[in-house]
């Protein structure tokens, strides 16, 4: 099979889109398929033009304002059309299409090449978080136009499926994400890493965990030297991730908040969370060690179509507290693998975290259930499923119509202390209203 993957973002930038593409490329290389990746250019000369056997065709690009490591490809539809015409793929894979992907879906349509679009980022909902809410309807129109033109669209969660079907996009199916359970597993838990985190910084400010630690291990229920439990977050430090909401956990006794990741909001968050430990970006085995060494994983972002870091925490045997919107609805089972709190209800977030950090037996039971829940979700199995979608699109087969099935989440109530603060932010809508066609 000959496949063109059009990537809105790619190496050297590591995010959920890049990670998924890399796993798919590994599978396609093993199959012996011919693959080309079309992606924005990079100023990093160390990045190879060949990744997992696929040639990477770079388009001129400019950095995104305020987020310089994200680059936006330049050029029009005709440039992409020429590239696709010369390569003559059997199918075009659109990875989280929005800017470059919009040009690519038009180019492929004009050439009569089938397209498989992967809906992975709820870009329109970012508008309000970035202070430009008037762009949300325009952005939804762009999303609609892309996925209405694509041969088929694949989404990672029930929430995303309902969101697009509710907007009249009917050629849509489910394609979840795999998790590397060899890399992310409870055996990676490290006493040395925990000790370094709990000794980092001071009550007056955050700190960095030292690097180059010797390997060590400890049982998931064991106490840190100071008896503290480690509450961890992993992800990009950007406004749409709402990491500032974790300030509600800042004064929980017997805990230490650890923030793994980097991004444009880092300096702001270090000021807002002075007692947290910021490790910066971690990848590979260092990330797996960190996640397995958490006692509890938290994710406050309300705009996740899936949330791969939740799945990686669960594979590490770590229970999760996350917001009850988007991808987490499919991943976290209330009162079994973790807790889901109402979007914007930070008092509930705090109460659920208190519930688990204060009960070792419950936390161990939730962690064991979380680990069991992700077994079998391997990248080879998910990539093979994607290849079947490629073949169906090439054959012109229609998508089987999936019914709307809104996930209903009713978090089991806990009773925070009456003296606790009750910060509540307005929750985002479960689906955004459709804007007028432009």
C-alpha positions as a Markdown table, in Angstrom:
| # | Residue | x | y | z |
|---|---|---|---|---|
| 1 | Unk | 0.0 | 0.0 | 0.0 |
| 2 | Unk | 1.2 | 3.5 | -0.8 |
| 3 | Unk | 0.2 | 6.0 | 1.9 |
| 4 | Unk | 0.6 | 9.8 | 2.4 |
| 5 | Unk | 0.3 | 11.1 | 5.9 |
| 6 | Unk | -0.4 | 14.8 | 6.2 |
| 7 | Unk | 0.7 | 15.9 | 9.7 |
| 8 | Unk | -0.4 | 19.2 | 11.1 |
| 9 | Unk | 2.5 | 18.8 | 13.5 |
| 10 | Unk | 5.5 | 16.4 | 13.5 |
| 11 | Unk | 9.0 | 15.9 | 14.8 |
| 12 | Unk | 10.8 | 17.5 | 16.6 |
| 13 | Unk | 7.6 | 18.6 | 18.3 |
| 14 | Unk | 6.4 | 15.7 | 20.5 |
| 15 | Unk | 2.6 | 15.8 | 21.3 |
| 16 | Unk | -0.3 | 13.4 | 21.0 |
| 17 | Unk | -0.5 | 13.8 | 17.2 |
| 18 | Unk | 3.2 | 13.1 | 16.7 |
| 19 | Unk | 3.2 | 10.2 | 19.1 |
| 20 | Unk | 0.3 | 8.5 | 17.2 |
| 21 | Unk | 1.9 | 9.0 | 13.8 |
| 22 | Unk | 5.2 | 7.5 | 15.0 |
| 23 | Unk | 3.4 | 4.4 | 16.3 |
| 24 | Unk | 1.5 | 4.1 | 13.0 |
| 25 | Unk | 4.7 | 4.5 | 11.0 |
| 26 | Unk | 6.3 | 1.7 | 12.9 |
| 27 | Unk | 3.5 | -0.6 | 12.0 |
| 28 | Unk | 3.4 | 0.4 | 8.4 |
| 29 | Unk | 7.2 | -0.1 | 8.1 |
| 30 | Unk | 6.8 | -3.6 | 9.5 |
| 31 | Unk | 4.1 | -4.3 | 6.9 |
| 32 | Unk | 6.4 | -3.1 | 4.1 |
| 33 | Unk | 4.1 | -0.3 | 3.0 |
| 34 | Unk | 5.5 | 2.8 | 1.2 |
| 35 | Unk | 4.8 | 6.0 | 3.2 |
| 36 | Unk | 5.5 | 9.7 | 2.8 |
| 37 | Unk | 4.8 | 12.2 | 5.6 |
| 38 | Unk | 4.0 | 15.8 | 4.6 |
| 39 | Unk | 4.7 | 18.2 | 7.5 |
| 40 | Unk | 5.7 | 21.7 | 8.4 |
| 41 | Unk | 9.4 | 22.6 | 8.1 |
| 42 | Unk | 11.6 | 22.7 | 11.2 |
| 43 | Unk | 14.7 | 24.8 | 12.0 |
| 44 | Unk | 16.2 | 21.7 | 13.8 |
| 45 | Unk | 18.8 | 20.4 | 11.4 |
| 46 | Unk | 19.3 | 17.2 | 13.5 |
| 47 | Unk | 15.9 | 15.9 | 12.6 |
| 48 | Unk | 16.1 | 13.2 | 9.9 |
| 49 | Unk | 14.3 | 13.3 | 6.6 |
| 50 | Unk | 13.4 | 9.6 | 7.0 |
| 51 | Unk | 11.5 | 8.3 | 10.0 |
| 52 | Unk | 10.6 | 4.6 | 10.4 |
| 53 | Unk | 11.2 | 4.2 | 6.7 |
| 54 | Unk | 9.0 | 7.1 | 5.7 |
| 55 | Unk | 10.3 | 10.1 | 3.7 |
| 56 | Unk | 9.3 | 13.4 | 5.4 |
| 57 | Unk | 8.5 | 16.1 | 2.8 |
| 58 | Unk | 8.8 | 19.4 | 4.7 |
| 59 | Unk | 6.7 | 22.5 | 3.7 |
| 60 | Unk | 7.9 | 26.0 | 4.5 |
| 61 | Unk | 6.4 | 27.1 | 7.8 |
| 62 | Unk | 6.3 | 29.9 | 10.4 |
| 63 | Unk | 6.1 | 29.6 | 14.2 |
| 64 | Unk | 2.7 | 30.0 | 15.8 |
| 65 | Unk | 2.5 | 33.3 | 17.7 |
| 66 | Unk | 3.1 | 32.7 | 21.4 |
| 67 | Unk | 4.0 | 29.1 | 20.9 |
| 68 | Unk | 7.2 | 29.1 | 18.9 |
| 69 | Unk | 7.8 | 25.4 | 18.8 |
| 70 | Unk | 4.5 | 24.8 | 17.0 |
| 71 | Unk | 4.9 | 25.6 | 13.3 |
| 72 | Unk | 2.2 | 26.4 | 10.7 |
| 73 | Unk | 2.8 | 25.2 | 7.1 |
| 74 | Unk | 2.6 | 27.9 | 4.4 |
| 75 | Unk | 1.4 | 27.5 | 0.8 |
| 76 | Unk | -1.9 | 26.8 | -0.9 |
| 77 | Unk | -3.9 | 23.8 | -2.1 |
| 78 | Unk | -2.0 | 23.6 | -5.4 |
| 79 | Unk | 1.3 | 23.0 | -3.7 |
| 80 | Unk | -0.1 | 20.1 | -1.8 |
| 81 | Unk | -1.9 | 18.8 | -4.9 |
| 82 | Unk | 1.4 | 18.7 | -6.8 |
| 83 | Unk | 3.1 | 16.7 | -4.1 |
| 84 | Unk | 0.2 | 14.2 | -3.9 |
| 85 | Unk | 0.0 | 13.9 | -7.7 |
| 86 | Unk | 3.7 | 13.2 | -7.9 |
| 87 | Unk | 3.6 | 10.6 | -5.1 |
| 88 | Unk | 0.3 | 9.0 | -6.2 |
| 89 | Unk | -0.7 | 7.5 | -2.9 |
| 90 | Unk | -3.5 | 4.9 | -2.6 |
| 91 | Unk | -4.9 | 6.8 | 0.4 |
| 92 | Unk | -4.2 | 10.0 | 2.3 |
| 93 | Unk | -4.1 | 10.0 | 6.1 |
| 94 | Unk | -5.0 | 13.4 | 7.6 |
| 95 | Unk | -3.5 | 13.7 | 11.1 |
| 96 | Unk | -5.5 | 16.1 | 13.2 |
| 97 | Unk | -6.3 | 18.3 | 10.1 |
| 98 | Unk | -6.9 | 22.0 | 10.4 |
| 99 | Unk | -4.6 | 24.3 | 8.4 |
| 100 | Unk | -2.4 | 22.0 | 6.3 |
| 101 | Unk | -5.0 | 19.3 | 6.5 |
| 102 | Unk | -7.7 | 21.5 | 5.0 |
| 103 | Unk | -5.5 | 22.1 | 2.0 |
| 104 | Unk | -4.7 | 18.4 | 1.8 |
| 105 | Unk | -8.3 | 17.2 | 1.9 |
| 106 | Unk | -9.2 | 19.6 | -0.9 |
| 107 | Unk | -6.2 | 18.5 | -3.0 |
| 108 | Unk | -6.9 | 14.8 | -2.5 |
| 109 | Unk | -10.6 | 15.3 | -3.3 |
| 110 | Unk | -9.6 | 17.1 | -6.6 |
| 111 | Unk | -7.3 | 14.2 | -7.4 |
| 112 | Unk | -9.8 | 11.5 | -6.6 |
| 113 | Unk | -7.7 | 10.1 | -3.8 |
| 114 | Unk | -9.6 | 8.7 | -0.7 |
| 115 | Unk | -8.9 | 10.3 | 2.6 |
| 116 | Unk | -9.0 | 9.1 | 6.2 |
| 117 | Unk | -9.2 | 12.0 | 8.6 |
| 118 | Unk | -8.2 | 11.6 | 12.3 |
| 119 | Unk | -10.1 | 13.9 | 14.5 |
| 120 | Unk | -7.7 | 14.4 | 17.5 |
| 121 | Unk | -7.8 | 18.0 | 18.6 |
| 122 | Unk | -10.8 | 20.1 | 19.6 |
| 123 | Unk | -9.3 | 23.2 | 18.1 |
| 124 | Unk | -12.4 | 25.4 | 18.1 |
| 125 | Unk | -12.9 | 25.2 | 21.8 |
| 126 | Unk | -9.4 | 26.6 | 22.3 |
| 127 | Unk | -10.6 | 29.9 | 21.0 |
| 128 | Unk | -12.2 | 31.0 | 24.3 |
| 129 | Unk | -9.2 | 29.9 | 26.3 |
| 130 | Unk | -6.9 | 32.0 | 24.1 |
| 131 | Unk | -9.1 | 35.1 | 24.3 |
| 132 | Unk | -10.6 | 35.0 | 20.8 |
| 133 | Unk | -14.0 | 33.4 | 21.4 |
| 134 | Unk | -15.3 | 35.2 | 18.2 |
| 135 | Unk | -13.2 | 32.7 | 16.2 |
| 136 | Unk | -14.9 | 29.6 | 17.6 |
| 137 | Unk | -17.7 | 29.5 | 15.0 |
| 138 | Unk | -15.3 | 30.0 | 12.2 |
| 139 | Unk | -13.1 | 27.2 | 13.5 |
| 140 | Unk | -16.0 | 24.8 | 13.8 |
| 141 | Unk | -16.9 | 25.6 | 10.2 |
| 142 | Unk | -13.4 | 24.7 | 9.2 |
| 143 | Unk | -13.7 | 21.4 | 11.1 |
| 144 | Unk | -17.0 | 20.7 | 9.5 |
| 145 | Unk | -15.8 | 21.3 | 6.0 |
| 146 | Unk | -12.7 | 19.1 | 6.4 |
| 147 | Unk | -14.6 | 16.1 | 7.8 |
| 148 | Unk | -17.6 | 16.5 | 5.4 |
| 149 | Unk | -15.1 | 16.3 | 2.5 |
| 150 | Unk | -13.0 | 13.4 | 3.9 |
| 151 | Unk | -13.9 | 9.9 | 2.8 |
| 152 | Unk | -14.2 | 8.9 | 6.4 |
| 153 | Unk | -13.3 | 10.4 | 9.8 |
| 154 | Unk | -12.0 | 8.4 | 12.8 |
| 155 | Unk | -12.4 | 9.7 | 16.4 |
| 156 | Unk | -10.8 | 8.4 | 19.6 |
| 157 | Unk | -13.8 | 8.6 | 22.0 |
| 158 | Unk | -17.6 | 8.4 | 22.4 |
| 159 | Unk | -17.7 | 12.1 | 23.2 |
| 160 | Unk | -15.9 | 13.0 | 20.0 |
| 161 | Unk | -18.1 | 10.7 | 18.0 |
| 162 | Unk | -21.2 | 12.3 | 19.3 |
| 163 | Unk | -19.8 | 15.7 | 18.9 |
| 164 | Unk | -19.1 | 15.3 | 15.2 |
| 165 | Unk | -22.3 | 13.3 | 14.4 |
| 166 | Unk | -24.2 | 16.0 | 16.2 |
| 167 | Unk | -22.8 | 18.5 | 13.7 |
| 168 | Unk | -24.0 | 16.4 | 10.7 |
| 169 | Unk | -20.7 | 14.5 | 10.0 |
| 170 | Unk | -22.0 | 11.0 | 9.4 |
| 171 | Unk | -19.0 | 9.2 | 7.8 |
| 172 | Unk | -17.4 | 8.8 | 11.2 |
| 173 | Unk | -16.1 | 5.8 | 13.1 |
| 174 | Unk | -14.2 | 5.0 | 16.2 |
| 175 | Unk | -10.4 | 4.5 | 16.3 |
| 176 | Unk | -9.0 | 4.6 | 19.8 |
| 177 | Unk | -5.3 | 4.8 | 20.8 |
| 178 | Unk | -2.9 | 2.1 | 21.9 |
| 179 | Unk | -0.6 | 2.2 | 24.9 |
| 180 | Unk | 2.8 | 0.6 | 25.3 |
| 181 | Unk | 2.4 | -1.6 | 28.4 |
| 182 | Unk | 6.0 | -2.7 | 28.2 |
| 183 | Unk | 7.2 | 0.9 | 28.6 |
| 184 | Unk | 4.4 | 2.1 | 30.9 |
| 185 | Unk | 4.0 | -0.4 | 33.8 |
| 186 | Unk | 4.1 | -0.5 | 37.6 |
| 187 | Unk | 7.6 | -2.1 | 37.6 |
| 188 | Unk | 9.1 | 1.3 | 36.5 |
| 189 | Unk | 8.2 | 2.8 | 39.9 |
| 190 | Unk | 11.4 | 4.2 | 41.4 |
| 191 | Unk | 12.2 | 5.0 | 45.1 |
| 192 | Unk | 15.2 | 7.1 | 43.9 |
| 193 | Unk | 13.0 | 9.2 | 41.7 |
| 194 | Unk | 10.4 | 9.7 | 44.4 |
| 195 | Unk | 13.1 | 10.7 | 46.9 |
| 196 | Unk | 14.5 | 13.2 | 44.5 |
| 197 | Unk | 11.1 | 14.8 | 43.9 |
| 198 | Unk | 10.2 | 15.0 | 47.6 |
| 199 | Unk | 13.6 | 16.6 | 48.4 |
| 200 | Unk | 13.4 | 19.1 | 45.6 |
| 201 | Unk | 12.4 | 22.7 | 46.1 |
| 202 | Unk | 11.2 | 24.2 | 49.4 |
| 203 | Unk | 8.0 | 25.4 | 50.9 |
| 204 | Unk | 8.6 | 28.7 | 49.3 |
| 205 | Unk | 9.2 | 27.5 | 45.8 |
| 206 | Unk | 9.2 | 24.7 | 43.3 |
| 207 | Unk | 12.2 | 22.8 | 42.2 |
| 208 | Unk | 13.5 | 20.4 | 39.6 |
| 209 | Unk | 14.1 | 16.6 | 40.1 |
| 210 | Unk | 17.7 | 15.8 | 39.6 |
| 211 | Unk | 18.6 | 13.7 | 36.5 |
| 212 | Unk | 20.7 | 10.6 | 36.2 |
| 213 | Unk | 19.2 | 8.8 | 39.2 |
| 214 | Unk | 20.1 | 5.2 | 39.9 |
| 215 | Unk | 17.2 | 2.8 | 39.3 |
| 216 | Unk | 15.1 | 1.7 | 42.3 |
| 217 | Unk | 11.6 | 0.5 | 43.1 |
| 218 | Unk | 9.0 | 0.7 | 45.8 |
| 219 | Unk | 5.5 | -0.8 | 46.2 |
| 220 | Unk | 2.7 | 1.4 | 45.0 |
| 221 | Unk | 1.3 | 1.8 | 48.5 |
| 222 | Unk | 4.6 | 2.7 | 50.3 |
| 223 | Unk | 5.1 | 6.0 | 51.9 |
| 224 | Unk | 7.7 | 8.6 | 50.7 |
| 225 | Unk | 10.4 | 9.5 | 53.2 |
| 226 | Unk | 8.3 | 12.4 | 54.5 |
| 227 | Unk | 5.1 | 10.4 | 54.3 |
| 228 | Unk | 4.0 | 12.5 | 51.3 |
| 229 | Unk | 1.9 | 11.2 | 48.4 |
| 230 | Unk | 2.9 | 12.4 | 44.9 |
| 231 | Unk | 0.1 | 13.8 | 42.8 |
| 232 | Unk | 1.3 | 14.0 | 39.2 |
| 233 | Unk | 0.3 | 15.8 | 36.0 |
| 234 | Unk | 1.8 | 15.1 | 32.6 |
| 235 | Unk | 1.2 | 17.2 | 29.5 |
| 236 | Unk | 1.8 | 20.4 | 27.6 |
| 237 | Unk | 1.9 | 23.5 | 29.8 |
| 238 | Unk | -0.6 | 25.5 | 27.7 |
| 239 | Unk | -3.8 | 27.4 | 28.5 |
| 240 | Unk | -6.1 | 24.8 | 27.1 |
| 241 | Unk | -4.7 | 22.2 | 29.6 |
| 242 | Unk | -6.0 | 24.3 | 32.5 |
| 243 | Unk | -3.1 | 23.2 | 34.8 |
| 244 | Unk | -3.7 | 26.3 | 36.9 |
| 245 | Unk | -6.8 | 24.5 | 38.3 |
| 246 | Unk | -4.4 | 22.3 | 40.2 |
| 247 | Unk | -3.8 | 25.2 | 42.6 |
| 248 | Unk | -6.8 | 23.9 | 44.5 |
| 249 | Unk | -4.6 | 21.0 | 45.6 |
| 250 | Unk | -1.7 | 23.2 | 46.7 |
| 251 | Unk | -2.4 | 23.1 | 50.4 |
| 252 | Unk | -3.5 | 19.4 | 50.7 |
| 253 | Unk | -1.5 | 18.1 | 53.7 |
| 254 | Unk | 0.9 | 15.2 | 53.1 |
| 255 | Unk | 1.1 | 15.7 | 49.3 |
| 256 | Unk | 3.5 | 16.9 | 46.7 |
| 257 | Unk | 2.4 | 18.1 | 43.3 |
| 258 | Unk | 4.7 | 17.2 | 40.4 |
| 259 | Unk | 4.2 | 18.8 | 37.0 |
| 260 | Unk | 5.8 | 16.9 | 34.1 |
| 261 | Unk | 6.0 | 18.8 | 30.8 |
| 262 | Unk | 6.9 | 22.1 | 29.2 |
| 263 | Unk | 5.2 | 24.9 | 27.2 |
| 264 | Unk | 4.5 | 28.6 | 27.0 |
| 265 | Unk | 2.6 | 28.6 | 30.3 |
| 266 | Unk | 5.5 | 27.2 | 32.4 |
| 267 | Unk | 6.7 | 30.5 | 34.0 |
| 268 | Unk | 3.1 | 31.5 | 34.8 |
| 269 | Unk | 2.4 | 28.1 | 36.3 |
| 270 | Unk | 5.6 | 28.1 | 38.4 |
| 271 | Unk | 4.3 | 31.3 | 39.9 |
| 272 | Unk | 0.8 | 30.0 | 40.4 |
| 273 | Unk | 2.0 | 26.7 | 41.9 |
| 274 | Unk | 5.1 | 27.7 | 43.9 |
| 275 | Unk | 5.2 | 24.5 | 45.9 |
| 276 | Unk | 5.0 | 22.2 | 42.9 |
| 277 | Unk | 8.0 | 20.4 | 41.4 |
| 278 | Unk | 8.4 | 21.1 | 37.6 |
| 279 | Unk | 10.5 | 18.5 | 35.9 |
| 280 | Unk | 10.3 | 20.0 | 32.4 |
| 281 | Unk | 9.8 | 17.7 | 29.4 |
| 282 | Unk | 10.4 | 14.0 | 30.0 |
| 283 | Unk | 10.4 | 11.3 | 27.3 |
| 284 | Unk | 11.2 | 7.6 | 26.9 |
| 285 | Unk | 12.1 | 5.7 | 30.0 |
| 286 | Unk | 12.4 | 8.9 | 32.1 |
| 287 | Unk | 8.7 | 9.6 | 31.5 |
| 288 | Unk | 7.7 | 6.0 | 32.2 |
| 289 | Unk | 9.6 | 6.1 | 35.5 |
| 290 | Unk | 8.0 | 9.3 | 36.6 |
| 291 | Unk | 4.4 | 8.2 | 35.8 |
| 292 | Unk | 4.9 | 4.9 | 37.6 |
| 293 | Unk | 6.3 | 6.7 | 40.6 |
| 294 | Unk | 3.1 | 8.9 | 41.1 |
| 295 | Unk | 0.6 | 7.9 | 43.7 |
| 296 | Unk | -2.2 | 9.6 | 41.8 |
| 297 | Unk | -2.6 | 11.1 | 38.4 |
| 298 | Unk | -4.6 | 14.2 | 37.8 |
| 299 | Unk | -5.7 | 15.8 | 34.5 |
| 300 | Unk | -7.9 | 19.0 | 34.6 |
| 301 | Unk | -8.1 | 19.7 | 30.9 |
| 302 | Unk | -11.7 | 19.9 | 29.5 |
| 303 | Unk | -10.9 | 19.7 | 25.8 |
| 304 | Unk | -9.3 | 16.3 | 25.4 |
| 305 | Unk | -10.7 | 14.2 | 22.6 |
| 306 | Unk | -8.9 | 11.2 | 24.2 |
| 307 | Unk | -6.1 | 11.9 | 26.7 |
| 308 | Unk | -3.2 | 9.5 | 26.1 |
| 309 | Unk | -1.5 | 10.4 | 29.3 |
| 310 | Unk | -4.4 | 9.1 | 31.3 |
| 311 | Unk | -4.1 | 5.8 | 29.6 |
| 312 | Unk | -0.3 | 5.7 | 30.3 |
| 313 | Unk | -0.9 | 6.4 | 34.0 |
| 314 | Unk | -3.4 | 3.6 | 34.1 |
| 315 | Unk | -1.0 | 1.2 | 32.4 |
| 316 | Unk | 1.5 | 2.2 | 35.2 |
| 317 | Unk | -1.0 | 1.1 | 37.8 |
| 318 | Unk | -1.8 | 4.7 | 38.9 |
| 319 | Unk | -5.4 | 5.7 | 39.6 |
| 320 | Unk | -6.8 | 8.9 | 37.9 |
| 321 | Unk | -8.8 | 11.9 | 38.8 |
| 322 | Unk | -9.9 | 13.8 | 35.7 |
| 323 | Unk | -12.6 | 16.2 | 34.4 |
| 324 | Unk | -15.8 | 14.5 | 33.3 |
| 325 | Unk | -15.8 | 15.8 | 29.7 |
| 326 | Unk | -14.3 | 14.5 | 26.5 |
| 327 | Unk | -12.0 | 11.5 | 26.2 |
| 328 | Unk | -11.7 | 10.8 | 30.0 |
| 329 | Unk | -15.3 | 9.7 | 30.0 |
| 330 | Unk | -14.4 | 6.5 | 28.1 |
| 331 | Unk | -11.1 | 5.9 | 30.0 |
| 332 | Unk | -12.0 | 6.5 | 33.7 |
| 333 | Unk | -14.6 | 4.4 | 35.5 |
| 334 | Unk | -15.9 | 6.2 | 38.6 |
| 335 | Unk | -15.3 | 4.4 | 41.9 |
| 336 | Unk | -13.3 | 1.7 | 40.1 |
| 337 | Unk | -10.2 | 3.1 | 38.2 |
| 338 | Unk | -10.5 | 6.7 | 39.5 |
| 339 | Unk | -12.9 | 9.6 | 39.8 |
| 340 | Unk | -14.4 | 12.0 | 37.2 |
| 341 | Unk | -15.4 | 15.4 | 38.5 |
| 342 | Unk | -17.9 | 17.9 | 37.0 |
| 343 | Unk | -16.1 | 20.3 | 34.6 |
| 344 | Unk | -15.3 | 23.5 | 36.6 |
| 345 | Unk | -16.1 | 22.1 | 40.0 |
| 346 | Unk | -12.7 | 22.4 | 41.6 |
| 347 | Unk | -14.1 | 21.6 | 45.1 |
| 348 | Unk | -15.1 | 18.2 | 43.7 |
| 349 | Unk | -11.6 | 17.8 | 42.2 |
| 350 | Unk | -10.0 | 18.5 | 45.6 |
| 351 | Unk | -12.4 | 16.1 | 47.4 |
| 352 | Unk | -11.7 | 13.2 | 45.0 |
| 353 | Unk | -8.0 | 13.7 | 45.3 |
| 354 | Unk | -8.3 | 13.8 | 49.1 |
| 355 | Unk | -10.3 | 10.6 | 49.0 |
| 356 | Unk | -7.6 | 8.7 | 47.2 |
| 357 | Unk | -4.4 | 10.1 | 48.8 |
| 358 | Unk | -5.9 | 9.5 | 52.2 |
| 359 | Unk | -6.8 | 5.8 | 51.7 |
| 360 | Unk | -3.9 | 3.5 | 50.7 |
| 361 | Unk | -6.1 | 0.4 | 50.3 |
| 362 | Unk | -8.6 | 2.2 | 48.0 |
| 363 | Unk | -5.8 | 3.8 | 46.0 |
| 364 | Unk | -4.1 | 0.4 | 45.5 |
| 365 | Unk | -7.4 | -1.2 | 44.4 |
| 366 | Unk | -8.2 | 1.6 | 42.0 |
| 367 | Unk | -4.7 | 1.4 | 40.6 |
| 368 | Unk | -4.9 | -2.4 | 40.0 |
| 369 | Unk | -8.3 | -2.0 | 38.3 |
| 370 | Unk | -6.8 | 0.8 | 36.1 |
| 371 | Unk | -3.9 | -1.5 | 35.1 |
| 372 | Unk | -6.3 | -4.3 | 34.2 |
| 373 | Unk | -8.5 | -2.0 | 32.2 |
| 374 | Unk | -5.9 | -1.1 | 29.6 |
| 375 | Unk | -4.6 | -4.6 | 28.9 |
| 376 | Unk | -4.9 | -5.5 | 25.2 |
| 377 | Unk | -4.9 | -1.9 | 24.0 |
| 378 | Unk | -1.7 | -2.4 | 22.0 |
| 379 | Unk | -0.5 | -0.2 | 19.3 |
| 380 | Unk | 0.0 | -3.1 | 16.8 |
| 381 | Unk | -3.7 | -4.0 | 17.3 |
| 382 | Unk | -4.9 | -0.4 | 16.9 |
| 383 | Unk | -2.6 | 0.2 | 13.9 |
| 384 | Unk | -3.9 | -3.0 | 12.2 |
| 385 | Unk | -7.4 | -1.6 | 12.7 |
| 386 | Unk | -6.3 | 1.6 | 11.1 |
| 387 | Unk | -5.0 | -0.3 | 8.0 |
| 388 | Unk | -8.4 | -1.9 | 7.7 |
| 389 | Unk | -9.9 | 1.6 | 7.5 |
| 390 | Unk | -7.4 | 2.5 | 4.8 |
| 391 | Unk | -8.4 | -0.5 | 2.8 |
| 392 | Unk | -12.1 | 0.3 | 3.2 |
| 393 | Unk | -11.6 | 3.9 | 2.1 |
| 394 | Unk | -9.7 | 2.7 | -0.9 |
| 395 | Unk | -12.5 | 0.3 | -1.8 |
| 396 | Unk | -15.1 | 3.0 | -1.5 |
| 397 | Unk | -16.9 | 1.2 | 1.3 |
| 398 | Unk | -19.4 | 3.2 | 3.3 |
| 399 | Unk | -19.0 | 3.7 | 7.0 |
| 400 | Unk | -21.4 | 1.7 | 9.2 |
| 401 | Unk | -23.6 | 4.2 | 10.9 |
| 402 | Unk | -23.0 | 4.4 | 14.6 |
| 403 | Unk | -25.8 | 5.6 | 16.9 |
| 404 | Unk | -25.5 | 8.7 | 19.0 |
| 405 | Unk | -24.8 | 7.5 | 22.5 |
| 406 | Unk | -24.0 | 10.4 | 24.8 |
| 407 | Unk | -21.8 | 9.3 | 27.7 |
| 408 | Unk | -23.6 | 10.1 | 31.0 |
| 409 | Unk | -21.4 | 10.7 | 34.0 |
| 410 | Unk | -22.7 | 11.2 | 37.4 |
| 411 | Unk | -19.8 | 11.5 | 39.8 |
| 412 | Unk | -20.5 | 9.8 | 43.1 |
| 413 | Unk | -20.7 | 12.7 | 45.6 |
| 414 | Unk | -18.2 | 13.0 | 48.4 |
| 415 | Unk | -18.6 | 15.5 | 51.2 |
| 416 | Unk | -15.7 | 18.0 | 51.3 |
| 417 | Unk | -15.2 | 19.8 | 54.6 |
| 418 | Unk | -17.7 | 22.7 | 55.0 |
| 419 | Unk | -14.7 | 24.9 | 55.6 |
| 420 | Unk | -13.2 | 24.1 | 52.2 |
| 421 | Unk | -13.3 | 26.8 | 49.6 |
| 422 | Unk | -15.8 | 26.1 | 46.8 |
| 423 | Unk | -14.2 | 27.4 | 43.6 |
| 424 | Unk | -16.4 | 26.6 | 40.6 |
| 425 | Unk | -15.7 | 27.8 | 37.1 |
| 426 | Unk | -18.3 | 27.8 | 34.3 |
| 427 | Unk | -18.2 | 24.4 | 32.6 |
| 428 | Unk | -17.8 | 24.4 | 28.8 |
| 429 | Unk | -20.7 | 23.1 | 26.7 |
| 430 | Unk | -20.7 | 19.4 | 26.0 |
| 431 | Unk | -20.9 | 20.3 | 22.3 |
| 432 | Unk | -20.3 | 23.6 | 20.7 |
| 433 | Unk | -23.1 | 25.2 | 18.7 |
| 434 | Unk | -22.7 | 25.1 | 15.0 |
| 435 | Unk | -21.8 | 28.4 | 13.4 |
| 436 | Unk | -23.2 | 29.9 | 10.2 |
| 437 | Unk | -21.6 | 28.6 | 7.1 |
| 438 | Unk | -19.2 | 31.1 | 5.6 |
